[in-house]
CSV table of C-alpha atoms and ligand atoms in Angstrom, one decimal:
chain,number,residue,atom,x,y,z
S,221,THR,CA,0.0,0.0,0.0
S,222,ARG,CA,1.1,3.6,-0.7
S,223,LYS,CA,3.0,5.2,2.1
S,224,SER,CA,1.0,7.7,4.2
S,225,ARG,CA,2.0,11.4,4.1
S,226,PRO,CA,3.6,11.2,7.6
S,227,GLN,CA,5.6,8.2,6.3
S,228,ARG,CA,6.7,10.3,3.3
S,229,LEU,CA,7.6,13.1,5.6
S,230,LEU,CA,9.7,10.7,7.7
S,231,LYS,CA,11.5,9.5,4.5
S,232,ALA,CA,12.3,13.2,3.8
S,233,VAL,CA,13.8,13.5,7.3
S,234,GLU,CA,15.9,10.3,6.9
S,235,GLY,CA,17.1,11.4,3.5
S,236,LYS,CA,18.0,15.0,4.4
S,237,ALA,CA,18.6,15.4,8.1
S,238,THR,CA,21.7,14.7,10.1
S,239,LEU,CA,21.2,12.2,12.9
S,240,GLY,CA,21.2,13.9,16.3
S,241,ASP,CA,20.8,17.4,14.8
S,242,PRO,CA,17.3,18.8,15.7
S,243,GLN,CA,17.7,21.9,13.5
S,244,SER,CA,18.4,19.7,10.4
S,245,VAL,CA,15.2,17.7,11.2
S,246,ILE,CA,13.2,20.9,11.4
S,247,THR,CA,14.7,22.2,8.2
S,248,ALA,CA,14.1,18.9,6.4
S,249,ILE,CA,10.4,18.9,7.4
S,250,ASP,CA,9.9,22.6,6.4
S,251,HIS,CA,11.5,22.0,3.0
S,252,PHE,CA,9.4,18.9,2.4
S,253,CYS,CA,6.1,20.7,3.4
S,254,ARG,CA,6.9,23.8,1.4
S,255,HIS,CA,8.2,22.2,-1.7
S,256,LYS,CA,6.7,18.7,-1.8
S,257,GLU,CA,3.6,18.1,0.3
S,258,TRP,CA,1.9,20.5,2.7
S,259,ALA,CA,1.4,19.0,6.2
S,260,MET,CA,-0.2,20.4,9.3
S,261,ASN,CA,3.0,21.1,11.2
S,262,VAL,CA,3.1,24.5,13.1
S,263,GLY,CA,5.8,25.4,10.5
S,264,ASP,CA,8.7,27.8,10.5
S,265,GLU,CA,7.0,31.2,10.9
S,266,LYS,CA,4.7,30.3,13.8
S,267,GLY,CA,7.5,27.9,14.9
S,268,SER,CA,9.8,30.9,15.5
S,269,ILE,CA,7.2,32.6,17.7
S,270,LEU,CA,6.9,29.3,19.6
S,271,ASP,CA,10.7,29.1,20.0
S,272,SER,CA,10.9,32.7,21.4
S,273,LEU,CA,8.1,31.9,23.9
S,274,VAL,CA,9.8,28.6,25.0
S,275,ILE,CA,13.2,30.4,25.4
S,276,GLU,CA,11.6,33.3,27.4
S,277,LEU,CA,9.6,30.9,29.6
S,278,SER,CA,12.3,28.2,30.1
S,279,PRO,CA,9.6,25.8,31.2
S,280,VAL,CA,10.3,22.8,33.4
S,281,ASN,CA,7.1,20.9,32.8
S,282,VAL,CA,5.6,21.0,29.3
S,283,LEU,CA,2.5,19.3,27.9
S,284,GLU,CA,1.8,19.1,24.1
S,285,LEU,CA,-1.7,18.0,22.9
S,286,GLY,CA,-1.4,16.5,19.4
S,287,THR,CA,2.0,15.2,18.5
S,288,TYR,CA,1.2,14.4,14.9
S,289,CYS,CA,4.7,13.9,13.2
S,290,GLY,CA,6.6,15.4,16.1
S,291,TYR,CA,7.7,18.7,14.4
S,292,SER,CA,6.6,21.0,17.2
S,293,THR,CA,7.8,18.3,19.7
S,294,VAL,CA,11.3,18.7,18.3
S,295,ARG,CA,11.1,22.5,18.2
S,296,ILE,CA,10.1,22.6,21.8
S,297,ALA,CA,12.3,19.8,23.2
S,298,ARG,CA,15.5,21.2,21.6
S,299,LEU,CA,15.1,24.4,23.7
S,300,LEU,CA,14.3,22.9,27.1
S,301,PRO,CA,16.6,23.3,30.0
S,302,PRO,CA,18.3,20.1,31.4
S,303,GLY,CA,16.0,18.2,33.7
S,304,ALA,CA,12.8,19.6,32.1
S,305,ARG,CA,9.9,17.1,31.6
S,306,PHE,CA,8.0,17.1,28.3
S,307,ILE,CA,4.9,15.0,27.8
S,308,THR,CA,3.3,14.8,24.4
S,309,LEU,CA,-0.1,13.1,23.7
S,310,GLU,CA,-1.1,11.5,20.4
S,311,PHE,CA,-3.9,9.0,19.9
S,312,ASN,CA,-3.2,7.9,16.4
S,313,PRO,CA,-0.7,5.0,16.5
S,314,ASP,CA,0.5,5.6,13.0
S,315,TYR,CA,1.3,9.3,13.7
S,316,ALA,CA,2.9,8.3,17.0
S,317,ALA,CA,5.1,5.7,15.3
S,318,VAL,CA,6.3,8.4,12.8
S,319,ALA,CA,6.8,11.0,15.6
S,320,ARG,CA,8.9,8.6,17.7
S,321,GLN,CA,11.3,8.2,14.7
S,322,VAL,CA,11.4,11.9,14.0
S,323,ILE,CA,12.1,12.7,17.6
S,324,GLY,CA,14.7,9.9,17.5
S,325,TRP,CA,16.4,11.4,14.4
S,326,ALA,CA,16.7,14.7,16.3
S,327,GLY,CA,18.3,12.8,19.2
S,328,LEU,CA,15.7,14.1,21.7
S,329,GLU,CA,14.1,10.8,22.7
S,330,ASP,CA,15.5,11.2,26.3
S,331,LYS,CA,13.7,14.6,26.6
S,332,VAL,CA,10.3,13.6,25.4
S,333,GLN,CA,7.7,11.2,26.7
S,334,LEU,CA,5.3,10.4,23.9
S,335,VAL,CA,2.1,8.9,25.3
S,336,GLU,CA,-0.2,7.1,23.0
S,337,GLY,CA,-3.8,7.9,23.9
S,338,ALA,CA,-6.6,10.4,24.0
S,339,SER,CA,-6.0,13.6,25.9
S,340,GLY,CA,-9.3,13.3,27.7
S,341,ASP,CA,-8.3,9.9,29.0
S,342,TRP,CA,-4.8,10.8,30.0
S,343,ILE,CA,-5.2,14.3,31.5
S,344,PRO,CA,-6.8,12.9,34.8
S,345,ARG,CA,-3.9,10.4,35.1
S,346,LEU,CA,-0.9,12.6,34.4
S,347,ARG,CA,-0.4,13.5,38.1
S,348,GLU,CA,-0.4,10.0,39.6
S,349,HIS,CA,1.2,8.3,36.5
S,350,PHE,CA,4.0,10.8,35.8
S,351,GLY,CA,4.2,12.6,39.2
S,352,VAL,CA,3.7,16.0,37.5
S,353,GLN,CA,2.1,18.6,39.8
S,354,MET,CA,1.4,21.4,37.2
S,355,PHE,CA,2.5,22.5,33.8
S,356,ASP,CA,4.5,25.6,33.0
S,357,LEU,CA,3.6,25.4,29.3
S,358,VAL,CA,0.8,23.6,27.4
S,359,PHE,CA,0.9,23.7,23.6
S,360,LEU,CA,-2.5,22.9,22.1
S,361,ASP,CA,-2.4,21.7,18.5
S,362,HIS,CA,-4.8,18.8,18.3
S,363,TRP,CA,-8.4,18.6,17.1
S,364,LYS,CA,-9.6,22.2,17.4
S,365,ASP,CA,-12.9,21.3,19.2
S,366,GLN,CA,-10.8,19.6,21.9
S,367,TYR,CA,-9.0,22.7,23.0
S,368,LEU,CA,-11.7,24.0,25.3
S,369,PRO,CA,-12.8,20.8,27.0
S,370,ASP,CA,-9.2,19.8,27.6
S,371,THR,CA,-8.3,23.2,29.0
S,372,LYS,CA,-11.3,22.9,31.4
S,373,GLN,CA,-10.2,19.4,32.4
S,374,LEU,CA,-6.6,20.6,33.0
S,375,GLU,CA,-8.0,23.3,35.3
S,376,GLU,CA,-10.2,20.8,37.2
S,377,CYS,CA,-7.2,18.5,37.7
S,378,GLY,CA,-5.1,21.3,39.1
S,379,LEU,CA,-2.5,20.9,36.3
S,380,ILE,CA,-3.0,24.6,35.3
S,381,GLN,CA,-2.0,26.9,38.1
S,382,LYS,CA,-1.0,30.5,38.5
S,383,GLY,CA,1.6,31.3,35.9
S,384,THR,CA,0.8,28.4,33.6
S,385,VAL,CA,1.0,29.5,29.9
S,386,LEU,CA,-1.3,28.0,27.3
S,387,LEU,CA,-0.2,28.4,23.7
S,388,ALA,CA,-2.8,27.5,21.1
S,389,ASP,CA,-2.1,27.0,17.4
S,390,ASN,CA,-4.6,27.7,14.7
S,391,VAL,CA,-6.9,30.1,16.5
S,392,ILE,CA,-7.8,31.7,13.2
S,393,CYS,CA,-7.3,28.9,10.7
S,394,PRO,CA,-9.0,26.4,11.0
S,395,GLY,CA,-10.0,28.4,14.1
S,396,THR,CA,-11.0,27.6,17.7
S,397,PRO,CA,-13.8,30.0,18.4
S,398,ASP,CA,-15.2,28.6,21.6
S,399,TYR,CA,-11.7,28.3,23.1
S,400,LEU,CA,-10.7,31.8,22.0
S,401,LYS,CA,-13.9,33.3,23.5
S,402,TYR,CA,-13.2,31.5,26.8
S,403,VAL,CA,-9.6,32.5,27.3
S,404,ARG,CA,-10.2,36.1,26.1
S,405,ASN,CA,-13.3,36.7,28.3
S,406,SER,CA,-12.2,34.8,31.4
S,407,PRO,CA,-10.9,37.0,34.3
S,408,HIS,CA,-8.6,34.1,35.1
S,409,TYR,CA,-6.5,34.5,31.9
S,410,ASP,CA,-4.4,37.2,30.4
S,411,SER,CA,-4.6,36.4,26.7
S,412,ARG,CA,-2.6,37.8,23.7
S,413,TYR,CA,-2.8,37.0,20.0
S,414,TYR,CA,0.5,36.6,18.0
S,415,ARG,CA,-0.5,37.2,14.4
S,416,SER,CA,1.2,35.0,11.8
S,417,HIS,CA,0.3,32.8,8.8
S,418,LEU,CA,-1.0,29.3,8.3
S,419,GLU,CA,2.1,27.1,7.9
S,420,TYR,CA,3.7,27.3,4.5
S,421,THR,CA,1.0,29.6,3.2
S,422,LYS,CA,0.0,33.3,3.0
S,423,VAL,CA,-3.3,32.7,4.8
S,424,GLU,CA,-3.7,34.4,8.1
S,425,ASP,CA,-3.4,32.4,11.2
S,426,GLY,CA,-1.8,32.9,14.6
S,427,LEU,CA,-1.0,31.6,18.1
S,428,GLU,CA,-2.9,32.7,21.2
S,429,LYS,CA,-0.8,32.9,24.4
S,430,SER,CA,-2.9,32.8,27.6
S,431,VAL,CA,-1.4,33.1,31.1
S,432,PHE,CA,-3.4,31.7,33.9
S,433,LEU,CA,-3.7,34.3,36.7
S,434,GLY,CA,-5.0,31.9,39.4
S,435,PHE,CA,-8.5,31.4,40.6
Y,642,LU1,C1,-8.2,14.2,21.7
Y,642,LU1,C2,-6.8,13.9,21.2
Y,642,LU1,N1,-5.9,13.2,21.9
Y,642,LU1,C3,-4.7,12.9,21.4
Y,642,LU1,N2,-4.3,13.2,20.2
Y,642,LU1,C4,-5.2,13.9,19.4
Y,642,LU1,C5,-6.5,14.2,19.9
Y,642,LU1,N3,-7.1,14.9,18.9
Y,642,LU1,C6,-6.3,14.9,17.8
Y,642,LU1,N4,-5.2,14.3,18.1
Y,642,LU1,C7,-4.0,14.2,17.3
Y,642,LU1,O1,-3.5,15.5,17.0
Y,642,LU1,C8,-3.3,15.7,15.6
Y,642,LU1,C9,-4.4,16.5,15.1
Y,642,LU1,C10,-4.2,17.8,14.8
Y,642,LU1,C11,-5.3,18.6,14.2
Y,642,LU1,N5,-4.8,19.7,13.6
Y,642,LU1,C12,-5.4,20.3,12.6
Y,642,LU1,O2,-6.5,19.9,12.3
Y,642,LU1,C13,-4.8,21.4,11.8
Y,642,LU1,C14,-5.3,21.7,10.6
Y,642,LU1,C15,-4.8,22.7,9.8
Y,642,LU1,C16,-5.4,23.1,8.5
Y,642,LU1,C17,-5.5,24.4,8.1
Y,642,LU1,C18,-6.1,24.8,6.9
Y,642,LU1,C19,-6.5,23.7,6.0
Y,642,LU1,F1,-7.0,24.0,4.9
Y,642,LU1,C20,-6.3,22.4,6.4
Y,642,LU1,C21,-5.8,22.1,7.6
Y,642,LU1,C22,-3.6,23.4,10.3
Y,642,LU1,C23,-3.1,23.1,11.5
Y,642,LU1,O3,-1.9,23.7,12.0
Y,642,LU1,C24,-3.6,22.1,12.3
Y,642,LU1,O4,-3.1,21.8,13.5
Y,642,LU1,C25,-3.3,14.3,15.0
Y,642,LU1,C26,-4.3,13.6,15.9
Y,642,LU1,O5,-4.2,12.2,15.9
Y,643,MG,MG1,-1.7,23.3,14.1
């Protein structure tokens, strides 16, 4: 059977990137998606905004919702301080398999815990299973209608506390209207929109950064 797009993306990484060099993996994926086949990675333009926020925050505990091929996983993991803990959730086993290899090519497998499963099932178990008390940074990039329910569940589980930063991809395209309304209207969040473009295109999109102010 024909390879899937994630498998073709992985082939491009294996053909172009240098083993153990995260930047070469990022460059290989961006080149593949810009010149061969578009794929829903956060991309280089929004990725640079993500980089600057990770560097500024220097987070110790990070959660990513929606690993896909591991592009943003590599972008984030390569910038984390030693001893940081990074959990990424992906429920599609084929995507998870590709992501493990992409993360492995970048040499970042020791920095990332890729958990196969649905965010809704795993969020209530993160504390007792991984001993994590709260997250400094949550990157939301999974199904867009899951952003709000998962944010509420993270709040209820006490995994979002004063100072936690939520960073959401695609708040314009495809759009996450209910999530955006929630974080922008809630007195418990200080929210800011970083205008950019949909990965590898000229279409407007952006990231929403929301800092939890405490209850
Ligand atoms: C609930 C849950 N738990 C764990 N993993 C979950 C999950 N829901 C999705 N996932 C996993 O995340 C990934 C899903 C990501 C969804 N992202 C998207 O749908 C997405 C779509 C576009 C887009 C924009 C314009 C267009 F014309 C077409 C597409 C751009 C993006 O950056 C995206 O992230 C893969 C999936 O298996
Ligand atoms: Mg996205």
